[in-house]
Amino acid sequence: MTTTTITSNSSNTDSKQASSAFPDLLRSEWTKFRSVKSSLWSLIVANGITIVLSVVICQAIVSRWNQRPLAERLIFDPTARSLTGIFLAQLAIGVLGVLVITSEYSSGTIRATFTARPQRNLVLAAKAIVFAVVTFITCLIAILIAFAVGQAIFTQVGAGASITSPGVLRSIIGSTLYLTVGGLLALGLGTLVRHTAGGITCFVGMILVLPGIVNALPSPWSYDIGKFLPSEAGLVVTSVVRDGAGHLLGPWTGFLVFCAWAAVALVLAGWTLHRRDA
Amino acid sequence: MIDVSNLSKSFGNTKAIDGLSFQVQPGQITGFLGPNGSGKSTTMRIIMGLDWPDAGQALINGRPFAKLTNPLYEVGALLDARAFHGGRSAYNHLLYLAQSNHIPPKRVDEVLELVGLSSVARKKAGTFSMGMGQRLGIASALLGDPGILLFDEPVNGLDPEGILWVRNFLKSLASQGRTVLVSSHLMSEMALTADSVVVIGRGRLIDSAPIDQFIGRSTQSFVIVKTPDSSSLQDILRQNGASVKARDDGSLEVTNMNCPQVGELAASNSLVLHELYLHEPSLESAYMELTQEDVEFQSVISTQAVHASN
């Protein structure tokens, strides 16, 4: 700890700086993510709900299967039904997406973070990548379990789907991506609002409330606008059987629209992050 | 070195900083002084790249903070004692900061040892006392072994032992050749710690000087002399160009003349002296005198108190 070590330190870093910058940030954000309880609990809740609701819903459907009209059985989507839990799971993932940034603001950690790394957009990017990867992997596991459990229940009445059936794999991957991108949308909103309650309110408003409001519009408008809303567009990819009488976008088109919402939120977030005082 | 030039920053209609320029030199502790709301914290936040200035710039070793890739190696800061997540352990808080700057994890253990937090490293930082929180903040500032350190009110809320620890710690950092900028509103503390001062009021520079020079600028520096023959000495001193004021206790307050001159004049006129000493103002009284017009929220009582104590 003398002047000489200080000088040697700064010359060391100059050579290190360019090459190691972003992986360092990813490592740093991963440490941040795994070292607070809220991350673990949000993931447990989200993925627990996905699996538990699968069992409950599928069991309920099977118990009433014989009363189901034939027309309904024909358009029955065993994959989507076994993944019903994602409707609730998306809230837990959304809360986590908001929290990973707003908890830094509420605790003051953000000042430590930005005094260690003034490249705020890179910090946000690293945070988004770590969050997205962890969410994708854990949700994929939960969704695969929910699917397997659900189909095992449906086989009792001969209505189970196989992962190799057309559209099933797309639905499984699509559901996982839906949760992940929804979380990124929440992260973007949280960064814009910088406040936990405000961020969660914005997210819930966009995902759950907005469709209800647009639905109240007179008919051609409600469909034409409605299909571009985040949850309406994003959810098409999660089901195998298409319903909605052609009022919805195609699965991957819809998903791209959903991605665009998240991208706009994140880009706006990055832009304001750079301009505002921290 | 920290180089602040022509810095300005407004919040709405309030000018927090107004054309502020100063430099902070290595190898000494520079006290950053000013009344509440004078812009000390805002200035430090701008130096550390958290706030954007409206005009001017703050340079760290010649570069703006935002241009530093791994800034922890160059500058460390304790800006507020609670810049950590209460649910995260002290170790993990320091680890994520270290990783972001490619600092090896073993350095985390070193700084924890340095500030005396090793035994509670795995405990949630939310359970820490004020003093432990300050130590954690200081540990994070030291992670990259930087040559420049900023501390905003580091002794706030500490017990006497903690204050002593911080004071000695800052002194050891400066003696290693580092640049140390410490803000405080505790003048007695700064008088014991700082080698130089940067004094601001209402976002403007009032003075930037070595501490004894700053104190010397106060008009409160004078010679006290006591003699049984007060009126004779008064006349002699006045004839030789000093200004003299009689005090209630019979002693004389002499300005424009130093102790040896007063003593020699008394001796050559065969006057007996009972007391002769230089009254030096404290940092506090010099500071009070120089910042009086710049206190944002001044009460009538405090102004009167200042005059009375003078």
Coordinates of C-alpha atoms in Angstrom, one line a residue:
Chain A
M1 CA 0.0 0.0 0.0
T2 CA 2.6 2.5 -1.0
T3 CA 2.6 5.0 -3.9
T4 CA 4.5 2.5 -6.0
T5 CA 1.9 -0.2 -5.7
I6 CA -0.7 2.3 -6.7
T7 CA 1.1 3.3 -9.8
S8 CA 1.8 -0.4 -10.7
N9 CA -1.9 -1.1 -10.2
S10 CA -3.1 1.6 -12.5
S11 CA -0.7 0.5 -15.3
N12 CA -1.9 -3.1 -14.8
T13 CA -5.5 -2.2 -15.4
D14 CA -4.8 -0.3 -18.6
S15 CA -3.8 -3.5 -20.3
K16 CA -6.6 -5.5 -18.7
Q17 CA -9.4 -3.0 -19.3
A18 CA -10.4 -3.5 -22.9
S19 CA -10.4 -7.3 -23.0
S20 CA -12.2 -8.2 -19.7
A21 CA -14.7 -5.5 -19.4
F22 CA -18.1 -7.2 -20.2
P23 CA -17.5 -10.7 -18.8
D24 CA -16.4 -9.0 -15.5
L25 CA -19.8 -7.2 -15.4
L26 CA -21.7 -10.5 -16.1
R27 CA -19.8 -12.1 -13.2
S28 CA -20.5 -9.1 -11.0
E29 CA -24.3 -9.1 -11.8
W30 CA -24.5 -12.8 -11.2
T31 CA -23.0 -12.4 -7.7
K32 CA -25.5 -9.6 -7.1
F33 CA -28.4 -11.8 -8.4
R34 CA -27.6 -14.9 -6.4
S35 CA -26.7 -13.1 -3.1
V36 CA -30.1 -11.8 -2.2
K37 CA -33.0 -14.0 -1.1
S38 CA -35.7 -12.2 -3.2
S39 CA -34.2 -13.8 -6.4
L40 CA -34.4 -17.3 -5.1
W41 CA -37.9 -16.8 -3.7
S42 CA -39.3 -15.2 -6.8
L43 CA -38.0 -18.1 -8.9
I44 CA -39.3 -20.7 -6.4
V45 CA -42.7 -19.1 -6.4
A46 CA -42.9 -18.7 -10.2
N47 CA -41.7 -22.2 -10.9
G48 CA -43.6 -23.8 -8.1
I49 CA -46.8 -22.2 -9.3
T50 CA -46.2 -23.4 -12.9
I51 CA -45.9 -27.0 -11.6
V52 CA -48.6 -27.0 -8.9
L53 CA -51.2 -25.3 -11.1
S54 CA -50.5 -27.8 -13.8
V55 CA -51.4 -30.7 -11.5
V56 CA -54.5 -28.9 -10.2
I57 CA -55.9 -27.8 -13.5
C58 CA -55.2 -31.0 -15.4
Q59 CA -56.7 -33.1 -12.6
A60 CA -59.8 -30.9 -12.6
I61 CA -60.1 -31.2 -16.4
V62 CA -59.8 -35.0 -16.2
S63 CA -62.3 -35.3 -13.5
R64 CA -64.9 -33.5 -15.6
W65 CA -63.8 -34.9 -18.9
N66 CA -66.9 -37.0 -19.6
Q67 CA -69.1 -33.9 -19.3
R68 CA -67.1 -32.0 -21.9
P69 CA -68.9 -31.5 -25.2
L70 CA -67.3 -33.2 -28.2
A71 CA -66.7 -29.9 -30.0
E72 CA -64.6 -28.7 -27.0
R73 CA -62.7 -31.9 -26.9
L74 CA -61.7 -31.5 -30.5
I75 CA -60.1 -28.1 -30.0
F76 CA -58.7 -29.2 -26.6
D77 CA -55.1 -28.1 -26.1
P78 CA -53.4 -30.4 -23.6
T79 CA -50.1 -28.6 -23.8
A80 CA -51.4 -25.1 -23.1
R81 CA -53.7 -26.5 -20.4
S82 CA -50.8 -28.1 -18.6
L83 CA -48.9 -24.8 -18.8
T84 CA -51.8 -22.7 -17.3
G85 CA -49.5 -21.8 -14.4
I86 CA -47.5 -19.4 -16.5
F87 CA -50.3 -16.8 -16.2
L88 CA -49.5 -16.6 -12.5
A89 CA -45.8 -17.3 -12.9
Q90 CA -45.4 -14.3 -15.2
L91 CA -46.4 -12.0 -12.2
A92 CA -43.7 -13.5 -10.0
I93 CA -41.1 -13.2 -12.8
G94 CA -42.3 -9.7 -13.5
V95 CA -41.9 -8.7 -9.8
L96 CA -38.3 -10.2 -9.9
G97 CA -37.6 -8.3 -13.1
V98 CA -38.6 -5.1 -11.4
L99 CA -36.8 -5.9 -8.2
V100 CA -33.4 -6.6 -9.7
I101 CA -33.1 -3.0 -10.5
T102 CA -35.4 -1.1 -8.1
S103 CA -33.9 -2.9 -5.1
E104 CA -30.6 -1.2 -6.1
Y105 CA -32.3 2.2 -6.0
S106 CA -34.2 1.6 -2.8
S107 CA -31.1 0.3 -0.9
G108 CA -28.7 2.8 -2.4
T109 CA -26.6 0.0 -4.0
I110 CA -27.0 1.6 -7.3
R111 CA -24.5 4.4 -6.3
A112 CA -21.9 1.7 -5.3
T113 CA -22.6 0.0 -8.6
F114 CA -22.2 3.1 -10.8
T115 CA -19.2 4.4 -8.9
A116 CA -17.6 1.0 -9.7
R117 CA -18.9 1.1 -13.3
P118 CA -19.8 4.4 -14.9
Q119 CA -20.9 2.7 -18.1
R120 CA -24.5 2.4 -17.0
N121 CA -25.9 0.9 -20.2
L122 CA -23.4 -1.9 -20.0
V123 CA -24.5 -2.5 -16.4
L124 CA -28.1 -2.7 -17.5
A125 CA -27.2 -5.0 -20.4
A126 CA -25.3 -7.4 -18.1
K127 CA -28.1 -7.3 -15.6
A128 CA -30.6 -8.2 -18.4
I129 CA -28.5 -11.0 -19.7
V130 CA -27.9 -12.6 -16.3
F131 CA -31.6 -12.3 -15.4
A132 CA -32.8 -13.6 -18.8
V133 CA -30.4 -16.6 -18.7
V134 CA -31.4 -17.6 -15.1
T135 CA -35.1 -17.1 -15.8
F136 CA -35.0 -19.1 -19.1
I137 CA -33.2 -22.1 -17.6
T138 CA -35.2 -22.4 -14.4
C139 CA -38.5 -21.7 -16.2
L140 CA -37.7 -24.2 -18.9
I141 CA -37.1 -26.9 -16.3
A142 CA -40.4 -26.1 -14.5
I143 CA -42.3 -25.9 -17.7
L144 CA -41.0 -29.3 -18.8
I145 CA -42.0 -30.8 -15.5
A146 CA -45.4 -29.2 -15.7
F147 CA -45.9 -30.5 -19.2
A148 CA -44.8 -34.0 -18.3
V149 CA -47.0 -34.1 -15.2
G150 CA -50.0 -32.6 -17.1
Q151 CA -49.7 -35.1 -19.9
A152 CA -49.4 -38.0 -17.5
I153 CA -52.7 -36.9 -16.0
F154 CA -54.3 -36.4 -19.4
T155 CA -53.3 -39.9 -20.6
Q156 CA -55.9 -41.3 -18.1
V157 CA -58.6 -40.1 -20.6
G158 CA -56.4 -40.6 -23.7
A159 CA -56.0 -36.8 -24.3
G160 CA -52.3 -36.4 -23.6
A161 CA -50.0 -34.8 -26.0
S162 CA -46.4 -35.9 -26.9
I163 CA -43.5 -33.5 -27.0
T164 CA -43.0 -34.7 -30.6
S165 CA -46.6 -33.7 -31.6
P166 CA -46.7 -30.7 -34.0
G167 CA -46.5 -27.4 -32.2
V168 CA -45.8 -28.9 -28.8
L169 CA -42.1 -28.1 -28.6
R170 CA -42.8 -24.6 -29.9
S171 CA -45.4 -24.1 -27.2
I172 CA -42.9 -25.3 -24.5
I173 CA -40.1 -23.1 -25.7
G174 CA -42.5 -20.3 -26.5
S175 CA -43.9 -20.4 -22.9
T176 CA -40.4 -20.2 -21.5
L177 CA -39.5 -17.3 -23.8
Y178 CA -42.7 -15.6 -22.9
L179 CA -41.9 -15.6 -19.2
T180 CA -38.3 -14.5 -19.9
V181 CA -39.2 -11.6 -22.2
G182 CA -42.0 -10.6 -19.8
G183 CA -39.4 -10.4 -17.1
L184 CA -37.2 -8.2 -19.3
L185 CA -40.1 -5.9 -20.0
A186 CA -40.5 -5.6 -16.2
L187 CA -36.8 -4.9 -15.9
G188 CA -37.1 -2.1 -18.4
L189 CA -40.2 -0.6 -16.7
G190 CA -38.5 -0.9 -13.3
T191 CA -35.4 1.0 -14.6
L192 CA -37.6 3.7 -16.0
V193 CA -39.7 4.1 -12.9
R194 CA -36.8 3.4 -10.4
H195 CA -39.4 2.4 -7.8
T196 CA -40.5 -1.1 -6.8
A197 CA -44.2 -0.4 -6.3
G198 CA -44.4 1.8 -9.3
G199 CA -42.6 -0.7 -11.5
I200 CA -44.8 -3.6 -10.5
T201 CA -47.9 -1.4 -11.1
C202 CA -46.7 -0.5 -14.6
F203 CA -46.0 -4.1 -15.4
V204 CA -49.3 -5.5 -14.1
G205 CA -51.1 -2.6 -15.9
M206 CA -49.5 -3.4 -19.2
I207 CA -49.9 -7.2 -19.0
L208 CA -53.3 -7.5 -17.3
V209 CA -55.2 -4.2 -17.2
L210 CA -54.5 -2.9 -20.7
P211 CA -56.1 -5.8 -22.5
G212 CA -59.3 -5.3 -20.4
I213 CA -59.4 -1.7 -21.4
V214 CA -58.8 -2.2 -25.1
N215 CA -61.4 -5.0 -25.0
A216 CA -64.0 -2.4 -24.1
L217 CA -63.5 -0.6 -27.4
P218 CA -66.0 -1.3 -30.2
S219 CA -65.3 -4.5 -32.1
P220 CA -63.0 -3.9 -35.0
W221 CA -60.8 -1.6 -32.9
S222 CA -60.6 -3.9 -29.9
Y223 CA -59.2 -6.7 -32.1
D224 CA -57.0 -4.6 -34.3
I225 CA -55.4 -2.8 -31.3
G226 CA -55.7 -5.7 -28.9
K227 CA -53.6 -8.2 -30.8
F228 CA -50.6 -5.9 -30.6
L229 CA -50.8 -5.5 -26.8
P230 CA -47.8 -7.2 -25.0
S231 CA -49.6 -10.1 -23.4
E232 CA -52.1 -10.7 -26.3
A233 CA -49.2 -10.8 -28.8
G234 CA -46.9 -12.7 -26.6
L235 CA -49.2 -15.5 -25.4
V236 CA -50.0 -16.8 -28.9
V237 CA -46.7 -18.7 -29.1
T238 CA -47.5 -20.5 -25.8
S239 CA -50.5 -22.5 -27.1
V240 CA -50.5 -25.3 -29.7
V241 CA -54.2 -24.8 -30.8
R242 CA -55.0 -21.4 -32.1
D243 CA -58.2 -19.8 -31.0
G244 CA -59.5 -16.2 -31.2
A245 CA -61.0 -16.6 -34.7
G246 CA -58.1 -15.2 -36.5
H247 CA -58.0 -12.0 -34.5
L248 CA -54.6 -12.8 -33.1
L249 CA -51.1 -12.5 -34.7
G250 CA -49.2 -15.6 -35.7
P251 CA -47.2 -17.3 -32.9
W252 CA -43.7 -16.0 -33.8
T253 CA -45.0 -12.7 -35.2
G254 CA -46.8 -12.2 -32.0
F255 CA -43.7 -13.1 -30.0
L256 CA -41.6 -10.6 -32.0
V257 CA -44.2 -7.9 -31.2
F258 CA -43.9 -8.9 -27.5
C259 CA -40.1 -8.7 -27.8
A260 CA -40.4 -5.2 -29.4
W261 CA -42.3 -4.0 -26.3
A262 CA -39.6 -5.3 -24.1
A263 CA -36.9 -3.8 -26.3
V264 CA -38.5 -0.4 -26.4
A265 CA -38.8 -0.5 -22.6
L266 CA -35.1 -1.5 -22.2
V267 CA -33.9 1.0 -24.8
L268 CA -35.8 3.8 -23.1
A269 CA -34.5 2.6 -19.8
G270 CA -30.9 2.7 -21.0
W271 CA -31.4 6.1 -22.5
T272 CA -32.8 7.6 -19.3
L273 CA -30.3 5.7 -17.2
H274 CA -27.5 7.5 -19.0
R275 CA -29.1 11.0 -18.7
R276 CA -30.4 11.1 -15.2
D277 CA -28.5 11.6 -12.0
A278 CA -28.2 8.3 -10.1
Chain B
M1 CA -5.2 14.5 -8.3
I2 CA -8.8 15.8 -8.4
D3 CA -9.3 18.9 -10.6
V4 CA -12.6 20.6 -10.5
S5 CA -13.1 23.5 -12.9
N6 CA -16.0 25.9 -13.4
L7 CA -18.5 23.4 -12.1
S8 CA -22.1 24.4 -12.1
K9 CA -25.2 22.4 -11.3
S10 CA -28.8 23.5 -10.7
F11 CA -31.7 21.5 -9.3
G12 CA -34.8 23.3 -10.6
N13 CA -34.3 27.0 -9.8
T14 CA -31.8 26.3 -7.0
K15 CA -28.1 26.7 -7.9
A16 CA -26.5 23.9 -6.0
I17 CA -23.0 24.6 -7.4
D18 CA -22.1 27.8 -9.1
G19 CA -18.8 28.1 -11.0
L20 CA -16.8 26.0 -8.5
S21 CA -13.1 25.4 -9.2
F22 CA -10.5 23.8 -6.9
Q23 CA -7.8 21.2 -6.9
V24 CA -7.1 18.4 -4.4
Q25 CA -3.4 17.5 -4.1
P26 CA -1.9 14.1 -3.2
G27 CA -0.2 13.2 0.0
Q28 CA -2.4 15.1 2.3
I29 CA -5.9 15.2 3.7
T30 CA -8.0 18.0 2.2
G31 CA -11.0 18.9 4.3
F32 CA -14.1 19.9 2.2
L33 CA -16.0 22.3 4.3
G34 CA -19.2 24.3 4.0
P35 CA -22.5 24.8 5.7
N36 CA -25.4 22.4 5.1
G37 CA -26.7 22.7 1.6
S38 CA -23.6 24.4 0.3
G39 CA -23.1 21.8 -2.4
K40 CA -20.4 19.5 -0.9
S41 CA -22.2 16.2 -1.5
T42 CA -23.4 17.3 -5.0
T43 CA -19.8 18.2 -5.9
M44 CA -18.6 14.8 -4.7
R45 CA -21.4 13.0 -6.6
I46 CA -20.3 14.9 -9.7
I47 CA -16.7 13.9 -9.2
M48 CA -17.8 10.3 -8.9
G49 CA -20.0 10.4 -12.0
L50 CA -23.3 10.0 -10.3
D51 CA -24.7 13.5 -11.1
W52 CA -24.1 15.3 -14.4
P53 CA -22.9 18.9 -14.1
D54 CA -24.7 21.6 -16.2
A55 CA -21.4 23.2 -16.9
G56 CA -17.7 22.7 -16.2
Q57 CA -16.0 19.4 -15.4
A58 CA -14.4 17.3 -12.7
L59 CA -11.3 15.4 -13.6
I60 CA -9.7 12.4 -11.9
N61 CA -6.1 12.1 -12.9
G62 CA -6.9 14.2 -15.9
R63 CA -9.9 12.2 -17.1
P64 CA -13.6 12.6 -16.4
F65 CA -15.0 9.8 -14.2
A66 CA -17.3 8.4 -16.9
K67 CA -14.2 7.7 -19.1
L68 CA -12.7 5.3 -16.5
T69 CA -13.2 1.6 -17.3
N70 CA -12.1 0.1 -14.0
P71 CA -12.4 3.2 -11.8
L72 CA -12.0 1.4 -8.5
Y73 CA -8.3 1.2 -9.2
E74 CA -8.1 5.0 -9.5
V75 CA -10.6 6.4 -7.1
G76 CA -12.6 5.0 -4.2
A77 CA -15.5 6.8 -2.5
L78 CA -17.6 6.6 0.6
L79 CA -20.5 8.8 -0.4
D80 CA -23.2 7.5 1.9
A81 CA -23.0 4.9 4.7
R82 CA -25.9 2.9 3.4
A83 CA -25.1 2.2 -0.2
F84 CA -25.6 -1.5 0.2
H85 CA -28.5 -4.0 0.1
G86 CA -29.5 -5.0 3.6
G87 CA -30.1 -8.6 2.6
R88 CA -26.7 -9.1 1.0
S89 CA -23.6 -10.1 3.1
A90 CA -20.7 -7.7 3.4
Y91 CA -18.5 -10.2 1.6
N92 CA -20.9 -10.5 -1.4
H93 CA -21.4 -6.7 -1.6
L94 CA -17.6 -6.3 -1.9
L95 CA -17.3 -9.3 -4.2
Y96 CA -19.7 -8.0 -6.8
L97 CA -17.9 -4.6 -6.8
A98 CA -14.5 -6.3 -7.1
Q99 CA -15.6 -8.5 -9.9
S100 CA -17.0 -5.5 -11.9
N101 CA -13.4 -4.1 -11.9
H102 CA -11.5 -7.4 -12.4
I103 CA -10.2 -7.2 -8.9
P104 CA -9.3 -10.7 -7.5
P105 CA -11.6 -12.0 -4.7
K106 CA -8.7 -12.4 -2.3
R107 CA -8.6 -8.6 -2.2
V108 CA -12.1 -8.6 -0.7
D109 CA -10.8 -10.6 2.3
E110 CA -7.9 -8.1 2.6
V111 CA -10.1 -5.0 2.7
L112 CA -12.4 -6.7 5.2
E113 CA -9.4 -7.4 7.4
L114 CA -8.2 -3.8 6.9
V115 CA -11.4 -2.3 8.2
G116 CA -12.0 -5.0 10.9
L117 CA -15.1 -6.6 9.5
S118 CA -13.7 -10.1 8.8
S119 CA -15.7 -11.7 11.6
V120 CA -19.0 -10.4 10.3
A121 CA -18.2 -10.7 6.6
R122 CA -20.9 -13.4 6.0
K123 CA -23.6 -11.6 8.0
K124 CA -26.3 -9.6 6.3
A125 CA -25.2 -6.0 5.9
G126 CA -28.6 -4.9 7.1
T127 CA -27.8 -6.0 10.6
F128 CA -24.8 -3.7 10.8
S129 CA -24.5 -0.8 13.1
M130 CA -23.9 2.7 11.7
G131 CA -20.2 2.3 12.4
M132 CA -20.0 -1.1 10.7
G133 CA -21.8 0.4 7.7
Q134 CA -19.2 3.2 7.5
R135 CA -16.4 0.6 7.7
L136 CA -18.1 -1.4 4.9
G137 CA -18.3 1.7 2.8
I138 CA -14.6 2.5 3.5
A139 CA -13.7 -1.1 2.6
S140 CA -15.5 -0.8 -0.8
A141 CA -13.6 2.5 -1.4
L142 CA -10.3 0.6 -0.8
L143 CA -11.0 -2.4 -3.0
G144 CA -8.9 -1.3 -6.0
D145 CA -6.1 0.2 -3.7
P146 CA -6.8 3.6 -5.4
G147 CA -4.6 6.6 -5.3
I148 CA -7.6 9.0 -4.8
L149 CA -10.2 8.7 -2.0
L150 CA -13.3 10.7 -1.3
F151 CA -15.2 10.4 1.9
D152 CA -18.5 12.3 2.5
E153 CA -19.0 12.8 6.3
P154 CA -17.2 9.6 7.2
V155 CA -17.5 10.2 11.0
N156 CA -21.2 10.9 11.0
G157 CA -22.9 8.9 13.6
L158 CA -19.8 7.2 14.9
D159 CA -18.8 6.8 18.5
P160 CA -15.6 8.3 19.8
E161 CA -13.7 5.1 19.2
G162 CA -14.9 5.0 15.6
I163 CA -14.1 8.6 15.0
L164 CA -10.5 8.0 16.2
W165 CA -10.2 5.0 14.0
V166 CA -11.4 6.9 10.9
R167 CA -9.1 9.8 11.7
N168 CA -6.0 7.7 12.0
F169 CA -7.0 5.7 9.0
L170 CA -7.4 8.8 6.8
K171 CA -4.0 10.0 8.0
S172 CA -2.3 6.7 7.1
L173 CA -3.9 6.8 3.7
A174 CA -2.6 10.4 3.1
S175 CA 0.9 9.5 4.4
Q176 CA 1.1 6.7 1.8
G177 CA 0.9 9.5 -0.8
R178 CA -2.8 9.3 -1.7
T179 CA -5.1 12.1 -2.5
V180 CA -7.8 12.2 0.3
L181 CA -10.8 14.5 0.1
V182 CA -13.0 14.5 3.2
S183 CA -16.2 16.5 3.7
S184 CA -17.4 17.3 7.1
H185 CA -19.3 19.9 9.0
L186 CA -17.5 19.0 12.3
M187 CA -14.9 21.7 12.5
S188 CA -13.2 20.3 15.6
E189 CA -12.8 17.0 13.8
M190 CA -11.4 18.7 10.6
A191 CA -9.0 20.7 12.6
L192 CA -7.5 17.5 13.9
T193 CA -7.5 15.7 10.6
A194 CA -7.1 18.0 7.6
D195 CA -3.9 19.5 6.2
S196 CA -5.7 21.7 3.7
V197 CA -9.2 22.9 3.3
V198 CA -11.5 23.7 0.5
V199 CA -14.3 25.9 1.9
I200 CA -17.5 26.5 -0.1
G201 CA -20.7 28.3 0.5
R202 CA -23.8 28.4 -1.6
G203 CA -22.0 26.4 -4.3
R204 CA -19.1 28.9 -4.6
L205 CA -15.5 28.6 -3.5
I206 CA -14.8 30.7 -0.4
D207 CA -11.2 29.6 0.1
S208 CA -8.8 26.8 -0.8
A209 CA -5.6 26.8 1.2
P210 CA -3.5 25.0 3.7
I211 CA -5.3 24.9 7.0
D212 CA -3.0 27.3 9.0
Q213 CA -3.2 29.8 6.1
F214 CA -6.9 29.6 6.1
I215 CA -7.1 30.2 9.9
G216 CA -4.6 33.0 9.6
R217 CA -6.9 34.8 7.2
S218 CA -9.3 35.3 10.1
T219 CA -9.4 38.7 11.7
Q220 CA -9.7 36.8 15.0
S221 CA -5.9 36.6 15.3
F222 CA -4.5 39.0 17.9
V223 CA -2.1 39.4 20.8
I224 CA -3.3 39.5 24.4
V225 CA -1.3 41.4 26.8
K226 CA -1.9 42.2 30.5
T227 CA -0.1 44.7 32.5
P228 CA -0.7 46.6 35.8
D229 CA -0.2 49.9 33.9
S230 CA -2.8 49.4 31.2
S231 CA -3.2 53.0 30.1
S232 CA 0.5 53.6 29.6
L233 CA 0.9 50.5 27.5
Q234 CA -2.2 51.4 25.4
D235 CA -0.7 54.7 24.6
I236 CA 2.7 53.3 23.7
L237 CA 1.2 50.6 21.5
R238 CA -1.0 53.0 19.6
Q239 CA 1.9 55.4 19.0
N240 CA 3.7 52.5 17.4
G241 CA 0.9 51.7 15.0
A242 CA -1.1 48.9 16.7
S243 CA -4.8 48.9 17.3
V244 CA -5.7 48.2 20.9
K245 CA -8.9 47.2 22.5
A246 CA -9.3 47.0 26.3
R247 CA -11.0 43.9 27.5
D248 CA -13.3 43.5 30.5
D249 CA -10.7 41.6 32.5
G250 CA -8.2 44.4 32.1
S251 CA -6.1 42.8 29.4
L252 CA -5.6 44.4 26.0
E253 CA -6.3 43.0 22.6
V254 CA -3.6 44.1 20.2
T255 CA -3.8 43.7 16.4
N256 CA -1.3 44.8 13.7
M257 CA 1.6 43.7 16.0
N258 CA 3.1 40.4 17.1
C259 CA 4.1 39.2 20.5
P260 CA 7.9 40.0 20.2
Q261 CA 7.1 43.6 19.2
V262 CA 4.7 44.1 22.1
G263 CA 7.1 42.5 24.5
E264 CA 10.1 44.6 23.3
L265 CA 8.0 47.9 23.4
A266 CA 7.0 47.0 27.0
A267 CA 10.6 46.3 28.0
S268 CA 12.0 49.5 26.5
N269 CA 9.4 51.4 28.4
S270 CA 10.0 49.4 31.6
L271 CA 6.5 48.2 31.9
V272 CA 5.8 44.9 33.7
L273 CA 3.8 42.3 31.8
H274 CA 1.8 39.6 33.5
E275 CA 0.6 37.9 30.4
L276 CA 1.6 38.0 26.7
Y277 CA 0.3 35.5 24.2
L278 CA -1.0 35.2 20.7
H279 CA -4.7 34.4 20.5
E280 CA -5.1 32.1 17.6
P281 CA -8.6 31.5 16.3
S282 CA -9.9 28.0 16.0
L283 CA -10.7 26.5 12.6
E284 CA -14.3 26.8 13.7
S285 CA -14.2 30.5 14.4
A286 CA -12.3 31.2 11.2
Y287 CA -14.8 29.1 9.3
M288 CA -17.8 30.8 11.0
E289 CA -16.4 34.2 10.1
L290 CA -15.7 33.4 6.5
T291 CA -18.9 31.5 5.8
Q292 CA -21.3 33.7 7.7
E293 CA -22.9 35.3 4.6
D294 CA -23.2 32.0 2.9
V295 CA -25.2 30.0 5.4
E296 CA -28.4 29.1 3.7
F297 CA -30.7 28.9 6.7
Q298 CA -29.4 31.4 9.1
S299 CA -31.3 32.0 12.3
V300 CA -31.1 35.3 14.3
I301 CA -30.0 33.5 17.4
S302 CA -27.1 31.7 15.8
T303 CA -25.8 35.0 14.2
Q304 CA -25.9 36.7 17.6
A305 CA -24.2 33.7 19.2
V306 CA -21.4 34.0 16.6
H307 CA -20.9 37.7 17.4
A308 CA -21.0 37.1 21.1
S309 CA -18.4 34.3 20.9
N310 CA -16.1 36.5 18.8

